PDB file of C-alpha atoms in Angstrom:
ATOM      1  CA  MET A 224       4.750  -0.606  10.017  1.00  0.00           C
ATOM      2  CA  LYS A 225       4.062   1.291   6.772  1.00  0.00           C
ATOM      3  CA  ALA A 226       0.535   1.304   5.109  1.00  0.00           C
ATOM      4  CA  MET A 227      -1.219   3.092   2.512  1.00  0.00           C
ATOM      5  CA  ALA A 228      -4.637   4.235   3.974  1.00  0.00           C
ATOM      6  CA  ILE A 229      -7.758   5.993   2.882  1.00  0.00           C
ATOM      7  CA  THR A 230      -8.064   9.076   5.027  1.00  0.00           C
ATOM      8  CA  THR A 231     -11.288  10.406   3.533  1.00  0.00           C
ATOM      9  CA  PHE A 232     -13.457   9.386   0.510  1.00  0.00           C
ATOM     10  CA  GLY A 233     -12.180  10.908  -2.675  1.00  0.00           C
ATOM     11  CA  PRO A 234      -9.830  10.739  -5.671  1.00  0.00           C
ATOM     12  CA  PRO A 235      -6.605   8.635  -5.544  1.00  0.00           C
ATOM     13  CA  GLU A 236      -4.765  11.585  -3.702  1.00  0.00           C
ATOM     14  CA  VAL A 237      -6.626  10.513  -0.447  1.00  0.00           C
ATOM     15  CA  LEU A 238      -4.421   7.534  -0.232  1.00  0.00           C
ATOM     16  CA  LYS A 239      -1.749   8.455   2.280  1.00  0.00           C
ATOM     17  CA  LEU A 240       1.339   6.724   3.539  1.00  0.00           C
ATOM     18  CA  ILE A 241       0.972   6.349   7.250  1.00  0.00           C
ATOM     19  CA  GLU A 242       2.773   4.627  10.228  1.00  0.00           C
ATOM     20  CA  MET A 243       0.745   2.006  12.410  1.00  0.00           C
ATOM     21  CA  LYS A 244       1.300  -0.557  14.867  1.00  0.00           C
ATOM     22  CA  LYS A 245       1.951  -3.996  13.733  1.00  0.00           C
ATOM     23  CA  PRO A 246      -1.105  -6.148  14.083  1.00  0.00           C
ATOM     24  CA  GLN A 247      -0.823  -9.287  16.368  1.00  0.00           C
ATOM     25  CA  ALA A 248      -1.951 -12.773  15.256  1.00  0.00           C
ATOM     26  CA  GLY A 249      -4.706 -14.143  17.438  1.00  0.00           C
ATOM     27  CA  PRO A 250      -6.433 -17.627  17.645  1.00  0.00           C
ATOM     28  CA  GLY A 251      -6.750 -19.092  14.135  1.00  0.00           C
ATOM     29  CA  THR A 252      -4.818 -16.467  12.462  1.00  0.00           C
ATOM     30  CA  VAL A 253      -1.314 -15.783  11.067  1.00  0.00           C
ATOM     31  CA  ARG A 254       0.601 -12.583  10.579  1.00  0.00           C
ATOM     32  CA  VAL A 255       2.132 -12.247   7.096  1.00  0.00           C
ATOM     33  CA  ARG A 256       4.852  -9.767   6.011  1.00  0.00           C
ATOM     34  CA  VAL A 257       3.452  -8.828   2.739  1.00  0.00           C
ATOM     35  CA  LYS A 258       5.590  -8.766  -0.325  1.00  0.00           C
ATOM     36  CA  ALA A 259       3.148  -7.785  -3.040  1.00  0.00           C
ATOM     37  CA  ALA A 260      -0.603  -6.900  -3.086  1.00  0.00           C
ATOM     38  CA  GLY A 261      -3.058  -6.834  -5.870  1.00  0.00           C
ATOM     39  CA  VAL A 262      -4.812  -3.556  -6.925  1.00  0.00           C
ATOM     40  CA  LEU A 263      -8.483  -4.123  -7.907  1.00  0.00           C
ATOM     41  CA  PRO A 264     -11.365  -1.852  -9.137  1.00  0.00           C
ATOM     42  CA  PHE A 265     -13.091  -2.830  -5.695  1.00  0.00           C
ATOM     43  CA  ASP A 266     -10.326  -0.914  -3.981  1.00  0.00           C
ATOM     44  CA  CYS A 267     -11.128   2.180  -6.086  1.00  0.00           C
ATOM     45  CA  GLY A 268     -14.688   1.991  -5.238  1.00  0.00           C
ATOM     46  CA  LEU A 269     -13.813   1.639  -1.520  1.00  0.00           C
ATOM     47  CA  ARG A 270     -11.631   4.789  -1.826  1.00  0.00           C
ATOM     48  CA  GLU A 271     -14.437   6.647  -3.407  1.00  0.00           C
ATOM     49  CA  GLY A 272     -17.051   5.364  -0.914  1.00  0.00           C
ATOM     50  CA  THR A 273     -19.335   4.197  -3.586  1.00  0.00           C
ATOM     51  CA  ILE A 274     -19.653   0.569  -2.399  1.00  0.00           C
ATOM     52  CA  GLY A 275     -21.451  -0.522   0.545  1.00  0.00           C
ATOM     53  CA  TYR A 276     -18.671  -1.860   2.507  1.00  0.00           C
ATOM     54  CA  ALA A 277     -17.031   1.640   2.643  1.00  0.00           C
ATOM     55  CA  GLN A 278     -19.697   3.335   4.639  1.00  0.00           C
ATOM     56  CA  GLN A 279     -19.287   0.682   7.291  1.00  0.00           C
ATOM     57  CA  GLN A 280     -15.671   1.466   8.013  1.00  0.00           C
ATOM     58  CA  ASN A 281     -13.672   3.826  10.032  1.00  0.00           C
ATOM     59  CA  PHE A 282     -10.727   5.979   8.934  1.00  0.00           C
ATOM     60  CA  PRO A 283      -7.937   5.447   8.436  1.00  0.00           C
ATOM     61  CA  LEU A 284      -9.011   2.399   6.140  1.00  0.00           C
ATOM     62  CA  ILE A 285      -6.451   0.181   4.524  1.00  0.00           C
ATOM     63  CA  PRO A 286      -7.538  -1.209   1.272  1.00  0.00           C
ATOM     64  CA  GLY A 287      -6.434  -4.271  -0.622  1.00  0.00           C
ATOM     65  CA  ASN A 288      -7.842  -7.826  -0.457  1.00  0.00           C
ATOM     66  CA  GLU A 289      -5.307  -9.981  -2.195  1.00  0.00           C
ATOM     67  CA  PHE A 290      -1.691 -10.445  -1.048  1.00  0.00           C
ATOM     68  CA  ALA A 291       1.389 -12.668  -0.810  1.00  0.00           C
ATOM     69  CA  GLY A 292       4.226 -12.692   1.763  1.00  0.00           C
ATOM     70  CA  VAL A 293       6.003 -14.646   4.431  1.00  0.00           C
ATOM     71  CA  ILE A 294       4.475 -15.633   7.597  1.00  0.00           C
ATOM     72  CA  ASP A 295       6.230 -14.162  10.693  1.00  0.00           C
ATOM     73  CA  GLN A 296       3.905 -14.984  13.465  1.00  0.00           C
ATOM     74  CA  VAL A 297       1.342 -17.913  14.006  1.00  0.00           C
ATOM     75  CA  GLY A 298      -1.607 -17.642  16.325  1.00  0.00           C
ATOM     76  CA  GLU A 299      -2.902 -20.216  18.762  1.00  0.00           C
ATOM     77  CA  GLY A 300      -4.571 -23.316  17.100  1.00  0.00           C
ATOM     78  CA  VAL A 301      -2.876 -22.883  13.694  1.00  0.00           C
ATOM     79  CA  ASN A 302      -1.124 -26.210  13.049  1.00  0.00           C
ATOM     80  CA  GLN A 303      -0.852 -26.286   9.236  1.00  0.00           C
ATOM     81  CA  PHE A 304       1.363 -23.209   8.899  1.00  0.00           C
ATOM     82  CA  ALA A 305       4.783 -21.998  10.464  1.00  0.00           C
ATOM     83  CA  VAL A 306       6.822 -19.068  10.613  1.00  0.00           C
ATOM     84  CA  GLY A 307       8.971 -18.623   7.365  1.00  0.00           C
ATOM     85  CA  MET A 308       6.379 -20.161   5.023  1.00  0.00           C
ATOM     86  CA  GLU A 309       5.677 -18.225   1.831  1.00  0.00           C
ATOM     87  CA  VAL A 310       1.764 -17.922   1.156  1.00  0.00           C
ATOM     88  CA  LEU A 311      -0.784 -16.079  -0.620  1.00  0.00           C
ATOM     89  CA  GLY A 312      -4.257 -15.380   0.203  1.00  0.00           C
ATOM     90  CA  PHE A 313      -7.307 -13.083   0.570  1.00  0.00           C
ATOM     91  CA  SER A 314      -8.592 -10.619   3.175  1.00  0.00           C
ATOM     92  CA  LEU A 315     -11.441  -8.020   2.344  1.00  0.00           C
ATOM     93  CA  PHE A 316      -9.163  -5.228   3.611  1.00  0.00           C
ATOM     94  CA  HIS A 317      -5.656  -4.465   4.804  1.00  0.00           C
ATOM     95  CA  SER A 318      -3.504  -5.713   2.058  1.00  0.00           C
ATOM     96  CA  TYR A 319      -1.806  -2.262   1.373  1.00  0.00           C
ATOM     97  CA  ALA A 320       0.400  -2.684   4.384  1.00  0.00           C
ATOM     98  CA  GLU A 321       3.783  -4.169   5.407  1.00  0.00           C
ATOM     99  CA  TYR A 322       2.052  -6.681   7.770  1.00  0.00           C
ATOM    100  CA  ILE A 323      -1.406  -8.262   7.669  1.00  0.00           C
ATOM    101  CA  VAL A 324      -3.258 -10.727  10.023  1.00  0.00           C
ATOM    102  CA  VAL A 325      -5.446 -13.106   8.159  1.00  0.00           C
ATOM    103  CA  ASN A 326      -7.511 -16.198   9.058  1.00  0.00           C
ATOM    104  CA  ALA A 327      -5.525 -19.461   8.346  1.00  0.00           C
ATOM    105  CA  ASP A 328      -8.320 -20.824   6.446  1.00  0.00           C
ATOM    106  CA  GLN A 329      -7.840 -17.881   3.615  1.00  0.00           C
ATOM    107  CA  ILE A 330      -4.188 -18.754   2.752  1.00  0.00           C
ATOM    108  CA  VAL A 331      -2.259 -21.353   0.805  1.00  0.00           C
ATOM    109  CA  VAL A 332       1.369 -22.117   0.349  1.00  0.00           C
ATOM    110  CA  LYS A 333       2.976 -20.119  -2.620  1.00  0.00           C
ATOM    111  CA  PRO A 334       4.542 -22.304  -5.327  1.00  0.00           C
ATOM    112  CA  GLU A 335       8.199 -21.724  -5.842  1.00  0.00           C
ATOM    113  CA  SER A 336       7.486 -21.412  -9.629  1.00  0.00           C
ATOM    114  CA  MET A 337       5.065 -18.291  -8.841  1.00  0.00           C
ATOM    115  CA  SER A 338       6.612 -14.877  -8.704  1.00  0.00           C
ATOM    116  CA  TRP A 339       5.795 -12.493  -5.866  1.00  0.00           C
ATOM    117  CA  GLU A 340       4.162 -10.221  -8.265  1.00  0.00           C
ATOM    118  CA  VAL A 341       1.774 -12.925  -9.734  1.00  0.00           C
ATOM    119  CA  ALA A 342       1.074 -14.321  -6.278  1.00  0.00           C
ATOM    120  CA  GLY A 343       0.291 -10.946  -4.806  1.00  0.00           C
ATOM    121  CA  GLY A 344      -2.446 -10.266  -7.526  1.00  0.00           C
ATOM    122  CA  PHE A 345      -3.863 -13.878  -7.588  1.00  0.00           C
ATOM    123  CA  SER A 346      -6.416 -14.585  -5.141  1.00  0.00           C
ATOM    124  CA  GLY A 347      -9.017 -11.712  -5.550  1.00  0.00           C
ATOM    125  CA  ASN A 348      -9.631 -11.976  -9.282  1.00  0.00           C
ATOM    126  CA  GLY A 349      -8.915 -15.551  -9.354  1.00  0.00           C
ATOM    127  CA  GLN A 350     -11.617 -16.497  -6.691  1.00  0.00           C
ATOM    128  CA  GLY A 351     -14.097 -14.108  -7.987  1.00  0.00           C
ATOM    129  CA  ALA A 352     -13.858 -15.647 -11.481  1.00  0.00           C
ATOM    130  CA  GLN A 353     -14.151 -19.047  -9.945  1.00  0.00           C
ATOM    131  CA  MET A 354     -17.284 -18.073  -8.022  1.00  0.00           C
ATOM    132  CA  ALA A 355     -18.853 -16.410 -11.241  1.00  0.00           C
ATOM    133  CA  LEU A 356     -18.205 -19.450 -13.354  1.00  0.00           C
ATOM    134  CA  GLU A 357     -19.386 -21.867 -10.837  1.00  0.00           C
ATOM    135  CA  SER A 358     -22.582 -19.884 -10.653  1.00  0.00           C
ATOM    136  CA  VAL A 359     -23.352 -19.946 -14.147  1.00  0.00           C
ATOM    137  CA  GLY A 360     -22.218 -23.563 -14.700  1.00  0.00           C
ATOM    138  CA  ILE A 361     -19.539 -24.439 -17.234  1.00  0.00           C
ATOM    139  CA  ASN A 362     -20.360 -27.648 -19.215  1.00  0.00           C
ATOM    140  CA  GLU A 363     -18.216 -29.546 -21.553  1.00  0.00           C
ATOM    141  CA  GLY A 364     -18.155 -27.778 -24.995  1.00  0.00           C
ATOM    142  CA  ASP A 365     -20.206 -24.673 -23.861  1.00  0.00           C
ATOM    143  CA  THR A 366     -19.681 -21.398 -25.699  1.00  0.00           C
ATOM    144  CA  VAL A 367     -18.953 -18.847 -22.957  1.00  0.00           C
ATOM    145  CA  LEU A 368     -18.831 -14.900 -23.387  1.00  0.00           C
ATOM    146  CA  ILE A 369     -16.792 -12.877 -21.071  1.00  0.00           C
ATOM    147  CA  HIS A 370     -17.109  -9.166 -20.992  1.00  0.00           C
ATOM    148  CA  GLY A 371     -13.930  -7.071 -20.050  1.00  0.00           C
ATOM    149  CA  ALA A 372     -11.873 -10.208 -21.032  1.00  0.00           C
ATOM    150  CA  ALA A 373      -8.339  -8.590 -21.019  1.00  0.00           C
ATOM    151  CA  GLY A 374      -8.391  -7.277 -17.408  1.00  0.00           C
ATOM    152  CA  GLY A 375      -7.280  -9.144 -14.378  1.00  0.00           C
ATOM    153  CA  PHE A 376     -10.589 -10.643 -13.749  1.00  0.00           C
ATOM    154  CA  GLY A 377     -11.315 -11.428 -17.444  1.00  0.00           C
ATOM    155  CA  THR A 378      -7.912 -13.186 -18.026  1.00  0.00           C
ATOM    156  CA  PHE A 379      -8.667 -15.422 -15.133  1.00  0.00           C
ATOM    157  CA  ALA A 380     -12.318 -16.188 -16.136  1.00  0.00           C
ATOM    158  CA  CYS A 381     -11.369 -16.942 -19.847  1.00  0.00           C
ATOM    159  CA  GLN A 382      -8.645 -19.477 -18.940  1.00  0.00           C
ATOM    160  CA  LEU A 383     -10.688 -20.940 -16.077  1.00  0.00           C
ATOM    161  CA  ALA A 384     -13.676 -21.481 -18.444  1.00  0.00           C
ATOM    162  CA  LYS A 385     -11.288 -23.267 -20.883  1.00  0.00           C
ATOM    163  CA  ALA A 386      -9.817 -25.316 -18.172  1.00  0.00           C
ATOM    164  CA  TRP A 387     -13.206 -26.439 -17.009  1.00  0.00           C
ATOM    165  CA  GLY A 388     -14.163 -27.627 -20.522  1.00  0.00           C
ATOM    166  CA  ALA A 389     -15.701 -24.628 -22.436  1.00  0.00           C
ATOM    167  CA  GLY A 390     -15.435 -25.387 -26.155  1.00  0.00           C
ATOM    168  CA  VAL A 391     -15.266 -21.679 -27.189  1.00  0.00           C
ATOM    169  CA  VAL A 392     -14.564 -18.590 -25.059  1.00  0.00           C
ATOM    170  CA  ILE A 393     -15.380 -15.235 -26.625  1.00  0.00           C
ATOM    171  CA  GLY A 394     -13.966 -12.222 -24.940  1.00  0.00           C
ATOM    172  CA  THR A 395     -14.834  -8.520 -25.377  1.00  0.00           C
ATOM    173  CA  ALA A 396     -11.902  -6.120 -25.395  1.00  0.00           C
ATOM    174  CA  SER A 397     -10.489  -3.021 -27.117  1.00  0.00           C
ATOM    175  CA  GLU A 398      -8.785  -3.874 -30.426  1.00  0.00           C
ATOM    176  CA  ARG A 399      -5.320  -3.311 -28.939  1.00  0.00           C
ATOM    177  CA  ASN A 400      -5.869  -6.245 -26.658  1.00  0.00           C
ATOM    178  CA  HIS A 401      -7.101  -8.731 -29.214  1.00  0.00           C
ATOM    179  CA  GLU A 402      -3.809 -10.328 -29.840  1.00  0.00           C
ATOM    180  CA  TYR A 403      -3.401 -10.809 -26.123  1.00  0.00           C
ATOM    181  CA  LEU A 404      -6.680 -12.653 -25.812  1.00  0.00           C
ATOM    182  CA  ARG A 405      -5.728 -14.936 -28.809  1.00  0.00           C
ATOM    183  CA  SER A 406      -2.562 -15.738 -26.920  1.00  0.00           C
ATOM    184  CA  ILE A 407      -4.537 -17.238 -23.960  1.00  0.00           C
ATOM    185  CA  GLY A 408      -6.931 -19.046 -26.380  1.00  0.00           C
ATOM    186  CA  VAL A 409      -9.893 -16.515 -26.410  1.00  0.00           C
ATOM    187  CA  ARG A 410     -11.921 -15.333 -29.586  1.00  0.00           C
ATOM    188  CA  PRO A 411     -11.784 -11.511 -29.249  1.00  0.00           C
ATOM    189  CA  VAL A 412     -14.653  -9.251 -30.201  1.00  0.00           C
ATOM    190  CA  GLN A 413     -14.573  -5.448 -30.085  1.00  0.00           C
ATOM    191  CA  TYR A 414     -17.015  -4.066 -27.420  1.00  0.00           C
ATOM    192  CA  GLY A 415     -19.317  -1.214 -28.133  1.00  0.00           C
ATOM    193  CA  ASP A 416     -22.300  -0.564 -30.732  1.00  0.00           C
ATOM    194  CA  GLY A 417     -22.965  -3.671 -32.748  1.00  0.00           C
ATOM    195  CA  LEU A 418     -21.657  -6.138 -30.108  1.00  0.00           C
ATOM    196  CA  VAL A 419     -24.539  -8.462 -30.002  1.00  0.00           C
ATOM    197  CA  ASP A 420     -24.308  -8.756 -33.896  1.00  0.00           C
ATOM    198  CA  ARG A 421     -20.632  -9.362 -33.876  1.00  0.00           C
ATOM    199  CA  VAL A 422     -20.875 -12.077 -31.142  1.00  0.00           C
ATOM    200  CA  ARG A 423     -23.663 -13.845 -33.086  1.00  0.00           C
ATOM    201  CA  GLY A 424     -21.340 -13.665 -36.093  1.00  0.00           C
ATOM    202  CA  ILE A 425     -18.743 -15.671 -34.198  1.00  0.00           C
ATOM    203  CA  ALA A 426     -21.229 -17.824 -32.379  1.00  0.00           C
ATOM    204  CA  PRO A 427     -24.277 -18.398 -34.509  1.00  0.00           C
ATOM    205  CA  GLN A 428     -25.318 -21.277 -32.535  1.00  0.00           C
ATOM    206  CA  GLY A 429     -25.746 -19.036 -29.392  1.00  0.00           C
ATOM    207  CA  ILE A 430     -23.989 -18.224 -26.056  1.00  0.00           C
ATOM    208  CA  ASP A 431     -24.497 -20.778 -23.369  1.00  0.00           C
ATOM    209  CA  ALA A 432     -23.189 -18.597 -20.280  1.00  0.00           C
ATOM    210  CA  SER A 433     -21.744 -15.180 -19.868  1.00  0.00           C
ATOM    211  CA  VAL A 434     -19.975 -13.258 -17.160  1.00  0.00           C
ATOM    212  CA  ASP A 435     -19.800  -9.348 -17.068  1.00  0.00           C
ATOM    213  CA  ALA A 436     -16.833  -7.420 -15.795  1.00  0.00           C
ATOM    214  CA  ALA A 437     -17.409  -4.376 -18.057  1.00  0.00           C
ATOM    215  CA  GLY A 438     -20.710  -2.728 -17.069  1.00  0.00           C
ATOM    216  CA  PRO A 439     -24.447  -2.420 -17.717  1.00  0.00           C
ATOM    217  CA  GLU A 440     -24.361  -2.206 -21.435  1.00  0.00           C
ATOM    218  CA  ALA A 441     -22.333  -5.493 -21.526  1.00  0.00           C
ATOM    219  CA  LEU A 442     -24.762  -7.004 -19.203  1.00  0.00           C
ATOM    220  CA  ARG A 443     -27.747  -6.065 -21.385  1.00  0.00           C
ATOM    221  CA  ALA A 444     -25.951  -7.464 -24.365  1.00  0.00           C
ATOM    222  CA  SER A 445     -25.688 -10.856 -22.484  1.00  0.00           C
ATOM    223  CA  ILE A 446     -29.466 -10.817 -21.908  1.00  0.00           C
ATOM    224  CA  GLN A 447     -29.929 -10.798 -25.686  1.00  0.00           C
ATOM    225  CA  LEU A 448     -27.270 -13.420 -26.277  1.00  0.00           C
ATOM    226  CA  VAL A 449     -27.900 -16.054 -23.421  1.00  0.00           C
ATOM    227  CA  GLN A 450     -31.282 -17.859 -23.416  1.00  0.00           C
ATOM    228  CA  ASP A 451     -31.253 -18.694 -19.583  1.00  0.00           C
ATOM    229  CA  LYS A 452     -30.690 -15.596 -17.336  1.00  0.00           C
ATOM    230  CA  GLU A 453     -29.669 -18.124 -14.483  1.00  0.00           C
ATOM    231  CA  ARG A 454     -26.363 -18.601 -16.608  1.00  0.00           C
ATOM    232  CA  ILE A 455     -25.432 -14.801 -16.537  1.00  0.00           C
ATOM    233  CA  ARG A 456     -23.579 -13.097 -13.782  1.00  0.00           C
ATOM    234  CA  THR A 457     -21.989  -9.617 -13.269  1.00  0.00           C
ATOM    235  CA  MET A 458     -19.017  -8.523 -11.264  1.00  0.00           C
ATOM    236  CA  VAL A 459     -19.696  -4.837 -11.549  1.00  0.00           C
ATOM    237  CA  SER A 460     -23.414  -4.024 -12.250  1.00  0.00           C
ATOM    238  CA  ASP A 461     -25.490  -5.265  -9.434  1.00  0.00           C
ATOM    239  CA  GLU A 462     -28.181  -2.515  -9.890  1.00  0.00           C
ATOM    240  CA  ALA A 463     -28.622  -3.329 -13.599  1.00  0.00           C
ATOM    241  CA  ALA A 464     -28.789  -7.248 -12.722  1.00  0.00           C
ATOM    242  CA  MET A 465     -31.818  -6.586 -10.471  1.00  0.00           C
ATOM    243  CA  GLU A 466     -33.541  -4.480 -12.936  1.00  0.00           C
ATOM    244  CA  LEU A 467     -32.843  -7.239 -15.634  1.00  0.00           C
ATOM    245  CA  GLY A 468     -33.631 -10.162 -13.471  1.00  0.00           C
ATOM    246  CA  VAL A 469     -30.080 -11.520 -13.479  1.00  0.00           C
ATOM    247  CA  PRO A 470     -29.144 -13.413 -10.228  1.00  0.00           C
ATOM    248  CA  LEU A 471     -26.641 -11.541  -8.142  1.00  0.00           C
ATOM    249  CA  LEU A 472     -23.311 -13.209  -7.573  1.00  0.00           C
ATOM    250  CA  ARG A 473     -22.797 -15.094  -4.410  1.00  0.00           C
ATOM    251  CA  GLY A 474     -20.130 -17.445  -3.245  1.00  0.00           C
ATOM    252  CA  THR A 475     -17.586 -18.321  -0.481  1.00  0.00           C
ATOM    253  CA  ARG A 476     -13.838 -17.976  -0.582  1.00  0.00           C
ATOM    254  CA  THR A 477     -11.948 -20.879   0.800  1.00  0.00           C
ATOM    255  CA  ALA A 478      -8.425 -22.015   1.000  1.00  0.00           C
ATOM    256  CA  VAL A 479      -9.558 -25.289  -0.766  1.00  0.00           C
ATOM    257  CA  SER A 480     -10.892 -23.302  -3.708  1.00  0.00           C
ATOM    258  CA  LEU A 481      -7.747 -21.131  -3.833  1.00  0.00           C
ATOM    259  CA  GLN A 482      -5.634 -24.214  -3.886  1.00  0.00           C
ATOM    260  CA  GLY A 483      -7.482 -25.482  -6.898  1.00  0.00           C
ATOM    261  CA  LEU A 484      -6.657 -22.279  -8.871  1.00  0.00           C
ATOM    262  CA  VAL A 485      -3.008 -22.472  -7.747  1.00  0.00           C
ATOM    263  CA  ASP A 486      -2.879 -26.089  -8.940  1.00  0.00           C
ATOM    264  CA  LEU A 487      -4.207 -24.973 -12.360  1.00  0.00           C
ATOM    265  CA  TYR A 488      -1.458 -22.276 -12.397  1.00  0.00           C
ATOM    266  CA  THR A 489       1.357 -24.874 -11.641  1.00  0.00           C
ATOM    267  CA  LYS A 490       0.010 -27.063 -14.389  1.00  0.00           C
ATOM    268  CA  GLY A 491       0.214 -24.160 -16.979  1.00  0.00           C
ATOM    269  CA  LEU A 492      -3.503 -23.850 -17.456  1.00  0.00           C
ATOM    270  CA  ILE A 493      -3.680 -20.293 -16.023  1.00  0.00           C
ATOM    271  CA  ARG A 494      -1.192 -17.613 -16.983  1.00  0.00           C
ATOM    272  CA  ILE A 495      -1.122 -14.211 -15.349  1.00  0.00           C
ATOM    273  CA  HIS A 496       0.165 -11.077 -17.139  1.00  0.00           C
ATOM    274  CA  ILE A 497       1.372  -8.201 -14.834  1.00  0.00           C
ATOM    275  CA  ARG A 498       0.432  -4.884 -16.494  1.00  0.00           C
ATOM    276  CA  GLU A 499       2.380  -2.773 -13.996  1.00  0.00           C
ATOM    277  CA  ALA A 500       4.064  -3.082 -10.554  1.00  0.00           C
ATOM    278  CA  TYR A 501       4.221  -0.081  -8.253  1.00  0.00           C
ATOM    279  CA  GLN A 502       5.992   0.484  -4.863  1.00  0.00           C
ATOM    280  CA  LEU A 503       3.655   0.738  -2.075  1.00  0.00           C
ATOM    281  CA  HIS A 504       3.781   4.562  -1.685  1.00  0.00           C
ATOM    282  CA  GLU A 505       2.795   4.680  -5.462  1.00  0.00           C
ATOM    283  CA  ALA A 506      -0.733   3.281  -4.766  1.00  0.00           C
ATOM    284  CA  PRO A 507      -2.503   6.597  -5.984  1.00  0.00           C
ATOM    285  CA  GLU A 508      -0.756   6.005  -9.391  1.00  0.00           C
ATOM    286  CA  ALA A 509      -1.900   2.312  -9.288  1.00  0.00           C
ATOM    287  CA  HIS A 510      -5.522   3.643  -8.728  1.00  0.00           C
ATOM    288  CA  ARG A 511      -5.200   6.055 -11.618  1.00  0.00           C
ATOM    289  CA  LEU A 512      -4.089   3.418 -13.887  1.00  0.00           C
ATOM    290  CA  ILE A 513      -6.965   0.931 -12.916  1.00  0.00           C
ATOM    291  CA  GLU A 514      -9.526   3.836 -13.331  1.00  0.00           C
ATOM    292  CA  THR A 515      -8.480   4.393 -17.054  1.00  0.00           C
ATOM    293  CA  GLY A 516     -10.131   1.049 -17.783  1.00  0.00           C
ATOM    294  CA  HIS A 517      -9.322  -1.305 -20.796  1.00  0.00           C
ATOM    295  CA  GLY A 518      -6.196  -2.522 -19.199  1.00  0.00           C
ATOM    296  CA  ARG A 519      -4.372  -5.818 -19.835  1.00  0.00           C
ATOM    297  CA  GLY A 520      -3.730  -8.040 -17.003  1.00  0.00           C
ATOM    298  CA  LYS A 521      -2.951  -7.193 -13.331  1.00  0.00           C
ATOM    299  CA  VAL A 522      -1.738  -4.182 -11.418  1.00  0.00           C
ATOM    300  CA  VAL A 523       0.157  -4.830  -8.157  1.00  0.00           C
ATOM    301  CA  LEU A 524       1.956  -3.145  -5.357  1.00  0.00           C
ATOM    302  CA  LEU A 525       5.534  -4.122  -4.284  1.00  0.00           C
ATOM    303  CA  VAL A 526       5.195  -3.865  -0.382  1.00  0.00           C
ATOM    304  CA  SER A 527       8.519  -5.012   0.553  1.00  0.00           C
ATOM    305  CA  ASP A 528      11.582  -6.361  -1.418  1.00  0.00           C
ATOM    306  CA  PRO A 529      10.142  -9.237  -3.609  1.00  0.00           C
ATOM    307  CA  HIS A 530      13.597 -10.673  -4.325  1.00  0.00           C
TER     308      HIS A 530
END
């Protein structure tokens, strides 16, 4: 099979198209022929060797933790899935490949109404947003602040907060993404100098909870805006969180939680914007786009013919 692999830590060019043997499904797992896979900032950190997981891996290392495809092999003890079923799911690595073996408790059936592009980029950001919002607690009528609101994670977090009862969701983004945020029911605010005052102008009553997907400065702004640090989380700034006394994000990904997100999608409560779709061999270009920052929606790889 073909896969895009990290051959050494470094810039996007270290991603190389390689040939590998197909993995085989074992007990409790299924093999999926991947149709589409999401591209996340986590993948870029893995490629650079700047996240802890990276130093524990061997080369060649296949990145990618969200995917969608068709089951083509079922392992012993798996009764709820069969060959030919269309699924989406999560695996910490290995999604940038034509085939992936994954635990059966990390996948769900893909709805017919969900495109392969959307399905391939659904679980990573979706469950990340789910865990973050569960951690801060979303109560009916809350005012919630999401930093980096227009990206893949932010798009999920904003809509999920609203679906769970938040009264007002404020999202930081560059001005060119403000209309996009309004289209998903979010009050946009320009990030950068003066952010705290701008947010207070929109929400003089205060911010109840905040999730950061932008960086340390955004996290520091949340400290000034949210009274209870227990209701702040970050996806990208663990060192700053420890310095500021903000709890680190913890959570567990399950098929049950993923199914809950899929149900919200089928009800029209979550919409996913595909920013760009690349072919598998174009993964370096996808990484370059992710690293420009300030993007709108999801970046995905088309691994095999999605149509």
